[in-house]
PDB file of C-alpha atoms in Angstrom:
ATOM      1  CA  UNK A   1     109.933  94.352  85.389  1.00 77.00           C
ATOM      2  CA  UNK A   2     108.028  91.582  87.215  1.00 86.00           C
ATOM      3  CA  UNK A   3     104.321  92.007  86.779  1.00 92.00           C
ATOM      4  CA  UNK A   4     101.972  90.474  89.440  1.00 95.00           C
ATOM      5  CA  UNK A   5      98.300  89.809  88.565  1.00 97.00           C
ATOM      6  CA  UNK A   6      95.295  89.196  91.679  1.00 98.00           C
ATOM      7  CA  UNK A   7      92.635  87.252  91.379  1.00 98.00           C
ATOM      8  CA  UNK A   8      89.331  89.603  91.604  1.00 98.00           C
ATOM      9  CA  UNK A   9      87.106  90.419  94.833  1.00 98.00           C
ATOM     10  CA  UNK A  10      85.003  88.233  96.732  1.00 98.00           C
ATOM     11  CA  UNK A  11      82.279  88.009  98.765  1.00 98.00           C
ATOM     12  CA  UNK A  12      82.432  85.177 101.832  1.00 98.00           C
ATOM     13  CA  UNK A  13      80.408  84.021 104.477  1.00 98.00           C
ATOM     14  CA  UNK A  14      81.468  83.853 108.053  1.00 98.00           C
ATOM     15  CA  UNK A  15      82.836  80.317 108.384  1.00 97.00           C
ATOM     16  CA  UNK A  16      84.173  79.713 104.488  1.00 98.00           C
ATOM     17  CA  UNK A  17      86.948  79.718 102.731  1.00 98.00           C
ATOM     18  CA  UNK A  18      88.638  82.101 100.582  1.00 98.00           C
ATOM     19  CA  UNK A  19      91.655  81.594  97.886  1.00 98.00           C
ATOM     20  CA  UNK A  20      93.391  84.330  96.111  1.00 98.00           C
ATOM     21  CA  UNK A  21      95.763  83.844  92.849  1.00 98.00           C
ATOM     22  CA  UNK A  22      98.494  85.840  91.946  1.00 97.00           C
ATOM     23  CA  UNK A  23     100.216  85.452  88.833  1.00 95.00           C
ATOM     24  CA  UNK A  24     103.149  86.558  88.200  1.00 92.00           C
ATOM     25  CA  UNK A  25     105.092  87.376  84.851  1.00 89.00           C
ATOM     26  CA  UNK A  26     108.190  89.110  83.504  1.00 83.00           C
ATOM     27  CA  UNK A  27     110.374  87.866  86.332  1.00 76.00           C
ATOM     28  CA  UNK A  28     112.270  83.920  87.151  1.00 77.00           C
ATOM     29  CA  UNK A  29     109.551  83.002  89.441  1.00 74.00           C
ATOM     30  CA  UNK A  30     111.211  80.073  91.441  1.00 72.00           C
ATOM     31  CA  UNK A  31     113.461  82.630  92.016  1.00 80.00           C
ATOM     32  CA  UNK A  32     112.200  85.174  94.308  1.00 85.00           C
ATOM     33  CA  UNK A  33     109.929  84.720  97.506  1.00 92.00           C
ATOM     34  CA  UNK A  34     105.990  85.689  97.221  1.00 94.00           C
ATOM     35  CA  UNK A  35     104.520  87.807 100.219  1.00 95.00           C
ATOM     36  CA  UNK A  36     101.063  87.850 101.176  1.00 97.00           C
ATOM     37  CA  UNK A  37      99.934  90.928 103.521  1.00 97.00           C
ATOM     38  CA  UNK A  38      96.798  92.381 104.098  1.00 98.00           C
ATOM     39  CA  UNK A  39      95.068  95.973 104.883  1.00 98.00           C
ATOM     40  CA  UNK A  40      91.577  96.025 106.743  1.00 97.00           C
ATOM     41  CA  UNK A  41      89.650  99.179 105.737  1.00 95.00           C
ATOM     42  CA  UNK A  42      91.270 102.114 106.894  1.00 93.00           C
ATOM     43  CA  UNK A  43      93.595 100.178 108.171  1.00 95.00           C
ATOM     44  CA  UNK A  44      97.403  99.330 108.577  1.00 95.00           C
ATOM     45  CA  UNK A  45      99.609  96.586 106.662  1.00 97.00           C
ATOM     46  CA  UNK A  46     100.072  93.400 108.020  1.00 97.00           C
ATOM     47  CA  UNK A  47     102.227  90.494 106.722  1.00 96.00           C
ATOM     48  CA  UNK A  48     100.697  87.376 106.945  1.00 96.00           C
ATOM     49  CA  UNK A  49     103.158  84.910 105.201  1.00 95.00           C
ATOM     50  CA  UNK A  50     105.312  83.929 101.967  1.00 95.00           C
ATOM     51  CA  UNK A  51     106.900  81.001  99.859  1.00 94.00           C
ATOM     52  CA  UNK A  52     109.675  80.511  97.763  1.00 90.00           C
ATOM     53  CA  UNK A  53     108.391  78.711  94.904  1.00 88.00           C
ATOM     54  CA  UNK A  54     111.850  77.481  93.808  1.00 87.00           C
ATOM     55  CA  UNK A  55     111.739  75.196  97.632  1.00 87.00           C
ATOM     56  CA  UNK A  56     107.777  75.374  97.979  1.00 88.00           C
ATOM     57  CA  UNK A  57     107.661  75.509 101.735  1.00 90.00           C
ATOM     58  CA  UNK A  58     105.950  78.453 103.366  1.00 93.00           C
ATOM     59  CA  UNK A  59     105.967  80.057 106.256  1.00 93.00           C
ATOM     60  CA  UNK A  60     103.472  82.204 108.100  1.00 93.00           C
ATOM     61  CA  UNK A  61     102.992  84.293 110.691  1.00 94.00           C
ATOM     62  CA  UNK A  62     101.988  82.954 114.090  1.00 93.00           C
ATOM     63  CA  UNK A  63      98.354  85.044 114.246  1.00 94.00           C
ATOM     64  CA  UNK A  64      97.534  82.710 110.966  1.00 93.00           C
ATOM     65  CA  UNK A  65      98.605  79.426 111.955  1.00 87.00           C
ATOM     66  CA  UNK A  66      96.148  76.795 111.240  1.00 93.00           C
ATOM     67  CA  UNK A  67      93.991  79.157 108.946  1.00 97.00           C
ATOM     68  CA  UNK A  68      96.395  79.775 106.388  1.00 98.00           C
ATOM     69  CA  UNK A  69      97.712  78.132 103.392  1.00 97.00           C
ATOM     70  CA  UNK A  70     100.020  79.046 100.839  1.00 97.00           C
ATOM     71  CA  UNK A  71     101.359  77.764  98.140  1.00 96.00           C
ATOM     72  CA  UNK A  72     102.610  78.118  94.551  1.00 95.00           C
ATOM     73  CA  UNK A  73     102.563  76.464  90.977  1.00 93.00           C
ATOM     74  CA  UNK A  74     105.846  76.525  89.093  1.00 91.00           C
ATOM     75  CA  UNK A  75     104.334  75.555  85.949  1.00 91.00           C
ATOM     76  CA  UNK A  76     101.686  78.752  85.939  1.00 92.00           C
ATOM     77  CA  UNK A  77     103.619  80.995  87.646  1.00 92.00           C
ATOM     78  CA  UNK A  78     101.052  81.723  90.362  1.00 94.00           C
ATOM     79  CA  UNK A  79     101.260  81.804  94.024  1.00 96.00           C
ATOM     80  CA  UNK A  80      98.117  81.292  96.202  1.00 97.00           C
ATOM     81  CA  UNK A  81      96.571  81.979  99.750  1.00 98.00           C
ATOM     82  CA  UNK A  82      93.798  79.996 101.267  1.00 98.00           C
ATOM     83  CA  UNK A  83      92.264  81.246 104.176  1.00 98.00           C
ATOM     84  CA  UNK A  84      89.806  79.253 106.282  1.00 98.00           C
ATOM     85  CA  UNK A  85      87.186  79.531 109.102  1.00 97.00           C
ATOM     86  CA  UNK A  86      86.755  82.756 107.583  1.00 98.00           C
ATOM     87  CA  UNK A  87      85.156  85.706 110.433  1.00 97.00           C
ATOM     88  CA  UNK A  88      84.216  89.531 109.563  1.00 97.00           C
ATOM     89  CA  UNK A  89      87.768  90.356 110.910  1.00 97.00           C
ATOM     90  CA  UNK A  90      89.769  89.269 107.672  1.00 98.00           C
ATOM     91  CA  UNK A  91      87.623  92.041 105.773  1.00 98.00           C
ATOM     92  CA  UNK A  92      90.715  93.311 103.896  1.00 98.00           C
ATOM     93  CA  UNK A  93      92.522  93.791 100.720  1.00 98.00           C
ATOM     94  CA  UNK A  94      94.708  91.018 100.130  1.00 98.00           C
ATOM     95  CA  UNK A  95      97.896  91.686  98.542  1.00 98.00           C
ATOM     96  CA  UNK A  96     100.616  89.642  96.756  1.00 97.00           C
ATOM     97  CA  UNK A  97     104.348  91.271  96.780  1.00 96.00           C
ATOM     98  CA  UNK A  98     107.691  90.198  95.509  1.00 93.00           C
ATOM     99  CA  UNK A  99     110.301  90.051  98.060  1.00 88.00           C
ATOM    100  CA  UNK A 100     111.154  87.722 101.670  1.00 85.00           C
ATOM    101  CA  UNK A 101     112.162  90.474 103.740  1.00 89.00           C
ATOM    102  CA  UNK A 102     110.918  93.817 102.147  1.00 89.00           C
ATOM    103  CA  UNK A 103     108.943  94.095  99.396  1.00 90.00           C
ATOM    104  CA  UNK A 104     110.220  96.306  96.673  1.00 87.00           C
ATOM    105  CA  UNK A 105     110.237  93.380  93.575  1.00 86.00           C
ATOM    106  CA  UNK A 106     106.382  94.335  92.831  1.00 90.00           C
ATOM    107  CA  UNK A 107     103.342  94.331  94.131  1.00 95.00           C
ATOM    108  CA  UNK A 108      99.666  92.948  92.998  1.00 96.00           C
ATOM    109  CA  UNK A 109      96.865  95.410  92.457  1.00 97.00           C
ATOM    110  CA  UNK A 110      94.999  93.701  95.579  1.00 98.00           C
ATOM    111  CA  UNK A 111      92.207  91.953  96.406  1.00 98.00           C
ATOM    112  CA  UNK A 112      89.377  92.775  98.271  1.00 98.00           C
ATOM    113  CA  UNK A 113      87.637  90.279 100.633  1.00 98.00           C
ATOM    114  CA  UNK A 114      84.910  90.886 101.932  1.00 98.00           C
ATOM    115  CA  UNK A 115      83.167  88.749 104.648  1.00 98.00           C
ATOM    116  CA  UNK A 116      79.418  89.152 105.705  1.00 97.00           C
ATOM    117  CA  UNK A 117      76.692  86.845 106.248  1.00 95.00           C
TER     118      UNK A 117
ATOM    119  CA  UNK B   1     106.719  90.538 118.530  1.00 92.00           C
ATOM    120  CA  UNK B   2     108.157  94.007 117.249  1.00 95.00           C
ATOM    121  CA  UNK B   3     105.939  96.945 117.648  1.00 97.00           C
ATOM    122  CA  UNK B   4     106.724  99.701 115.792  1.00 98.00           C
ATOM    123  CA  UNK B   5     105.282 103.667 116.285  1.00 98.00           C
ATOM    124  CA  UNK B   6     105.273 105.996 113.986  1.00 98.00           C
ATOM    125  CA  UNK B   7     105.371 109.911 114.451  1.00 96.00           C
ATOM    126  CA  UNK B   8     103.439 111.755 113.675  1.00 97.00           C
ATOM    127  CA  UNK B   9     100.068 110.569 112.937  1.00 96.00           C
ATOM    128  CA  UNK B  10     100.040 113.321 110.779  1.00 97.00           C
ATOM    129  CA  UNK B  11     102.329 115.722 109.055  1.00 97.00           C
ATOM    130  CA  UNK B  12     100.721 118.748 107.649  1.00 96.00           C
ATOM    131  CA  UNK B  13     103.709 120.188 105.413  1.00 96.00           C
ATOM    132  CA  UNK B  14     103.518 122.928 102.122  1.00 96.00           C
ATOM    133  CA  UNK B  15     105.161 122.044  98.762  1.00 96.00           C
ATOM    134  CA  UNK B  16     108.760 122.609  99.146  1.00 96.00           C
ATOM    135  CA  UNK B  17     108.992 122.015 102.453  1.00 97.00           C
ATOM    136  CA  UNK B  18     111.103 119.074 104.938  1.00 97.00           C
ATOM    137  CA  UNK B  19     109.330 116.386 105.908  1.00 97.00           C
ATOM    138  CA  UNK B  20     110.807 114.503 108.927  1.00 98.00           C
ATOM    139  CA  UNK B  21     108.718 110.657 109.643  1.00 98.00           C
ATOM    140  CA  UNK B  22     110.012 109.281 113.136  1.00 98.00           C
ATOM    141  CA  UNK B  23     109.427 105.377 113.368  1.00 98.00           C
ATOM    142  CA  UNK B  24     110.299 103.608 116.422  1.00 97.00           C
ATOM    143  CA  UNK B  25     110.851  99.960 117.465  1.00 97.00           C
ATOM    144  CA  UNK B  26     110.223  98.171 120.757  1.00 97.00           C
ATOM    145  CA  UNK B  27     113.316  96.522 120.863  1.00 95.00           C
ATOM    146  CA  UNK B  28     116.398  96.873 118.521  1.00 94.00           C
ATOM    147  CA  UNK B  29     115.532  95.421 114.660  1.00 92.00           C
ATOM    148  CA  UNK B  30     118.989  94.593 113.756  1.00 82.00           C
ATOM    149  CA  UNK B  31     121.267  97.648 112.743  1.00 79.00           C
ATOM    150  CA  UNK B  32     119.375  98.201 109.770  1.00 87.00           C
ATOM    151  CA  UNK B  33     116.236  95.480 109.092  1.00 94.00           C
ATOM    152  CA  UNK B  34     113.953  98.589 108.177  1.00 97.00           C
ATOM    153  CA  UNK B  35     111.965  99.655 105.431  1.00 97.00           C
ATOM    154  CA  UNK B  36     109.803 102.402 104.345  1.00 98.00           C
ATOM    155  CA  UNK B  37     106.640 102.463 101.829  1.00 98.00           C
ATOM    156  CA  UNK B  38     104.422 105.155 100.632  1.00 98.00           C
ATOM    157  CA  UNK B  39     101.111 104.341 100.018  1.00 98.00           C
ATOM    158  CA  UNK B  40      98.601 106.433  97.320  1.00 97.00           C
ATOM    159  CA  UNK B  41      94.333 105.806  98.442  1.00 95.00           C
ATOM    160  CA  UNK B  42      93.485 103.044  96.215  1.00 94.00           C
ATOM    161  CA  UNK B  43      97.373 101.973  95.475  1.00 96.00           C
ATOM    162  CA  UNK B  44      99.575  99.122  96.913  1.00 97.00           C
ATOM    163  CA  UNK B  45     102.354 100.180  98.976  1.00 97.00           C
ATOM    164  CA  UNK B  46     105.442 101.456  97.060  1.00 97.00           C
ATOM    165  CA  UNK B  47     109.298 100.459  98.440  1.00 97.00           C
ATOM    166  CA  UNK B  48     110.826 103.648  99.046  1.00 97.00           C
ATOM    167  CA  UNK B  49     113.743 102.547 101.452  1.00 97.00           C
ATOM    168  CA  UNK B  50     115.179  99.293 102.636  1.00 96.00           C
ATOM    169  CA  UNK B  51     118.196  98.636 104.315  1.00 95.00           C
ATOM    170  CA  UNK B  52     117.166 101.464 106.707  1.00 96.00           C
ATOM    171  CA  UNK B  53     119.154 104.064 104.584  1.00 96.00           C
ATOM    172  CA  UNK B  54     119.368 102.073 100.456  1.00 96.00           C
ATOM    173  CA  UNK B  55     116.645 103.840  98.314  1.00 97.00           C
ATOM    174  CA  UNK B  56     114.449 101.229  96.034  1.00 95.00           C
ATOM    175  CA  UNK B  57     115.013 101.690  92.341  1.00 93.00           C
ATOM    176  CA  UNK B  58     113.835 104.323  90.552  1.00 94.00           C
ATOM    177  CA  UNK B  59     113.514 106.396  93.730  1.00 97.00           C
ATOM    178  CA  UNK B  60     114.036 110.212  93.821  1.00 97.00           C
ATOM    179  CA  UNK B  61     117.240 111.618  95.842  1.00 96.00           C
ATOM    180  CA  UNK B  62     114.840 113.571  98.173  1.00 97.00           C
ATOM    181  CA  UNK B  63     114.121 110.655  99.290  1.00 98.00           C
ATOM    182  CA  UNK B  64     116.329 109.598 102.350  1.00 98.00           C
ATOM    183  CA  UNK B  65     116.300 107.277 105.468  1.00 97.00           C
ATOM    184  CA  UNK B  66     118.399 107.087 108.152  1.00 96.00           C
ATOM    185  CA  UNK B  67     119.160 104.916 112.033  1.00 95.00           C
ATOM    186  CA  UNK B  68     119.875 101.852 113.347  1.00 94.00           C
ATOM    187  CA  UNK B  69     118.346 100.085 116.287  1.00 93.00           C
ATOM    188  CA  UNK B  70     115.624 101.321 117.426  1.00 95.00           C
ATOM    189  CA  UNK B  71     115.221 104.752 115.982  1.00 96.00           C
ATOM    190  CA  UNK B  72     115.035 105.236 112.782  1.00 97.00           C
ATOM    191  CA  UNK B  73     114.054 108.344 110.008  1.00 98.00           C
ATOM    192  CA  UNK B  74     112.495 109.202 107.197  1.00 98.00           C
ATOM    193  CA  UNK B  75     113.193 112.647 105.338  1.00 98.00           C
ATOM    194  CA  UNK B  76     111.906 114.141 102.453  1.00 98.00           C
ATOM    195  CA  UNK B  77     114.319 117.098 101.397  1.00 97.00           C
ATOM    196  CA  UNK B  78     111.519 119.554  99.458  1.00 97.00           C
ATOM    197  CA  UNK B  79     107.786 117.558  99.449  1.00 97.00           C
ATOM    198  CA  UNK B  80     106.597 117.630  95.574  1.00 97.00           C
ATOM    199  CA  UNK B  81     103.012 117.148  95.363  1.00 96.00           C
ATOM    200  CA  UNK B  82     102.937 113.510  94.366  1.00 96.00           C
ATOM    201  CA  UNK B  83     104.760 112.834  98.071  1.00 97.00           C
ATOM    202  CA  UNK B  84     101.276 113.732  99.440  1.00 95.00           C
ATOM    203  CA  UNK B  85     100.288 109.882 100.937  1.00 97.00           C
ATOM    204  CA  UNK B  86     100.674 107.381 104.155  1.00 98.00           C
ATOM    205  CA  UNK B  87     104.435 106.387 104.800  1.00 98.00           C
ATOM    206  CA  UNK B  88     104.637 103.022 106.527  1.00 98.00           C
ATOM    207  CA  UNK B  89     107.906 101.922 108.297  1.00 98.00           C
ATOM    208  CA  UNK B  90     108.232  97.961 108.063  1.00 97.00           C
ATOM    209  CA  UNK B  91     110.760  96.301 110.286  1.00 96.00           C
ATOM    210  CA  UNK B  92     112.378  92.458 109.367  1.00 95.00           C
ATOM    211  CA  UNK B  93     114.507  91.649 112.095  1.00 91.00           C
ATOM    212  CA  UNK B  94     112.392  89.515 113.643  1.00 88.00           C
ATOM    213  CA  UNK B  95     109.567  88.445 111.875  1.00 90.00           C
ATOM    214  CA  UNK B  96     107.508  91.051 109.906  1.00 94.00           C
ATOM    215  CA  UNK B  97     105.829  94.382 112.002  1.00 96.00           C
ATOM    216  CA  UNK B  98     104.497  97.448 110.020  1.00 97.00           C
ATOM    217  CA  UNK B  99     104.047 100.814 111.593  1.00 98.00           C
ATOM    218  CA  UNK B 100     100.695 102.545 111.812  1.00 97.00           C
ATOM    219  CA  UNK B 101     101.817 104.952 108.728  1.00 98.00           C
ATOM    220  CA  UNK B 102     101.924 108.703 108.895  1.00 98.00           C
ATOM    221  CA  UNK B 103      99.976 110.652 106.933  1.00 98.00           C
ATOM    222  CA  UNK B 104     101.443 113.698 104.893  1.00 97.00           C
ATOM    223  CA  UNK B 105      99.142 116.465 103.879  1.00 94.00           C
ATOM    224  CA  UNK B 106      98.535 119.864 103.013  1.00 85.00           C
TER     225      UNK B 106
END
């Protein structure tokens, strides 16, 4: 059963930077592609990119270009979104899932950002 | 981009009862680039369906989904009260698009 792990919540300022870890265990890592998605309060699911760690290239969705990085560490098992310029708008939870298509390998617990000058 | 609408917004159903999601594309998905996810307050999403009609591992038989296209279903046979949550349809034909959810309640 593959097990992922978030990093915990954070508070941002309008502007900054956030990255979020998710480590994963209990699966072949390089095997399988990591999804990130996102939920704004009360809110629907939106996907917002993945990688396969066994080619390391990501992709991402169009509304993220230029503001989103992902990437992922073979040798820790953890995948990782950056996202910059940072407004209140990407208030969300911030998940990690296993899968390229649909997402039914695992999911992480989440990861709330918050951002608020 | 591939909108997708989900009906209703909510479904007000008694234990033992059908439940019958609607989720609807913009333009066709594929013949069967859909998924479904339930979704507890305070949980991540759980796989329920993918393949438009394949249920995830370890799901219950009531569980069912059905269509191609641009129409496509989600039935639960007899509601328990754990099915009580939002149901999200997620479409990967083109891209990634989730529905607005439904929400099933008492």
């Amino acid at each position: 059963q593959v097990q992922l792990v978030q990093s915990g919540a954070e508070v941002k300022k309008p502007g900054s930077s956030v990255k979020v870890s998710c480590k994963t265990s209990g699966g072949t890592f390089v095997n399988y592609a990591i999804s990130w998605l996102r939920q704004a309060p009360g809110q629907g699911l939106e996907w917002m990119g993945r990688i396969i760690p066994l080619l390391g290239i990501p992709i991402h969705a169009q509304k993220f270009q230029g503001r989103l990085t992902i990437t992922a560490d073979k040798s820790t098992n953890t995948a990782y979104m950056e996202l910059s310029s940072l407004r209140s708008e990407d208030t969300a939870v911030y998940y990690c899932a296993g899968g390229a298509d649909y997402f039914g390998i695992g999911w992480g617990q989440g990861t709330l950002v918050t951002v608020s000058s | 981009e591939i909108v997708l609408t989900q009906s209703p917004g909510t479904l007000s159903l008694s234990p033992g009862e059908r439940a019958t999601l609607s989720c609807r594309a913009s333009q066709s998905v594929g013949s069967t680039s859909l998924a479904w996810y339930q979704q507890k307050p305070g949980q991540a999403p759980r796989l329920l369906i993918y393949g438009a009609s394949s249920r995830a591992t370890g799901i219950p038989d009531r569980f069912s989904g059905s269509g191609s296209g641009t129409d496509f279903t989600l039935t639960i046979s007899r509601l328990e009260p754990e099915d009580y949550a939002v149901y999200y349809c997620q479409q990967y034909g083109s891209s990634l698009t989730f529905g607005p959810g439904t929400k099933v309640d008492i």
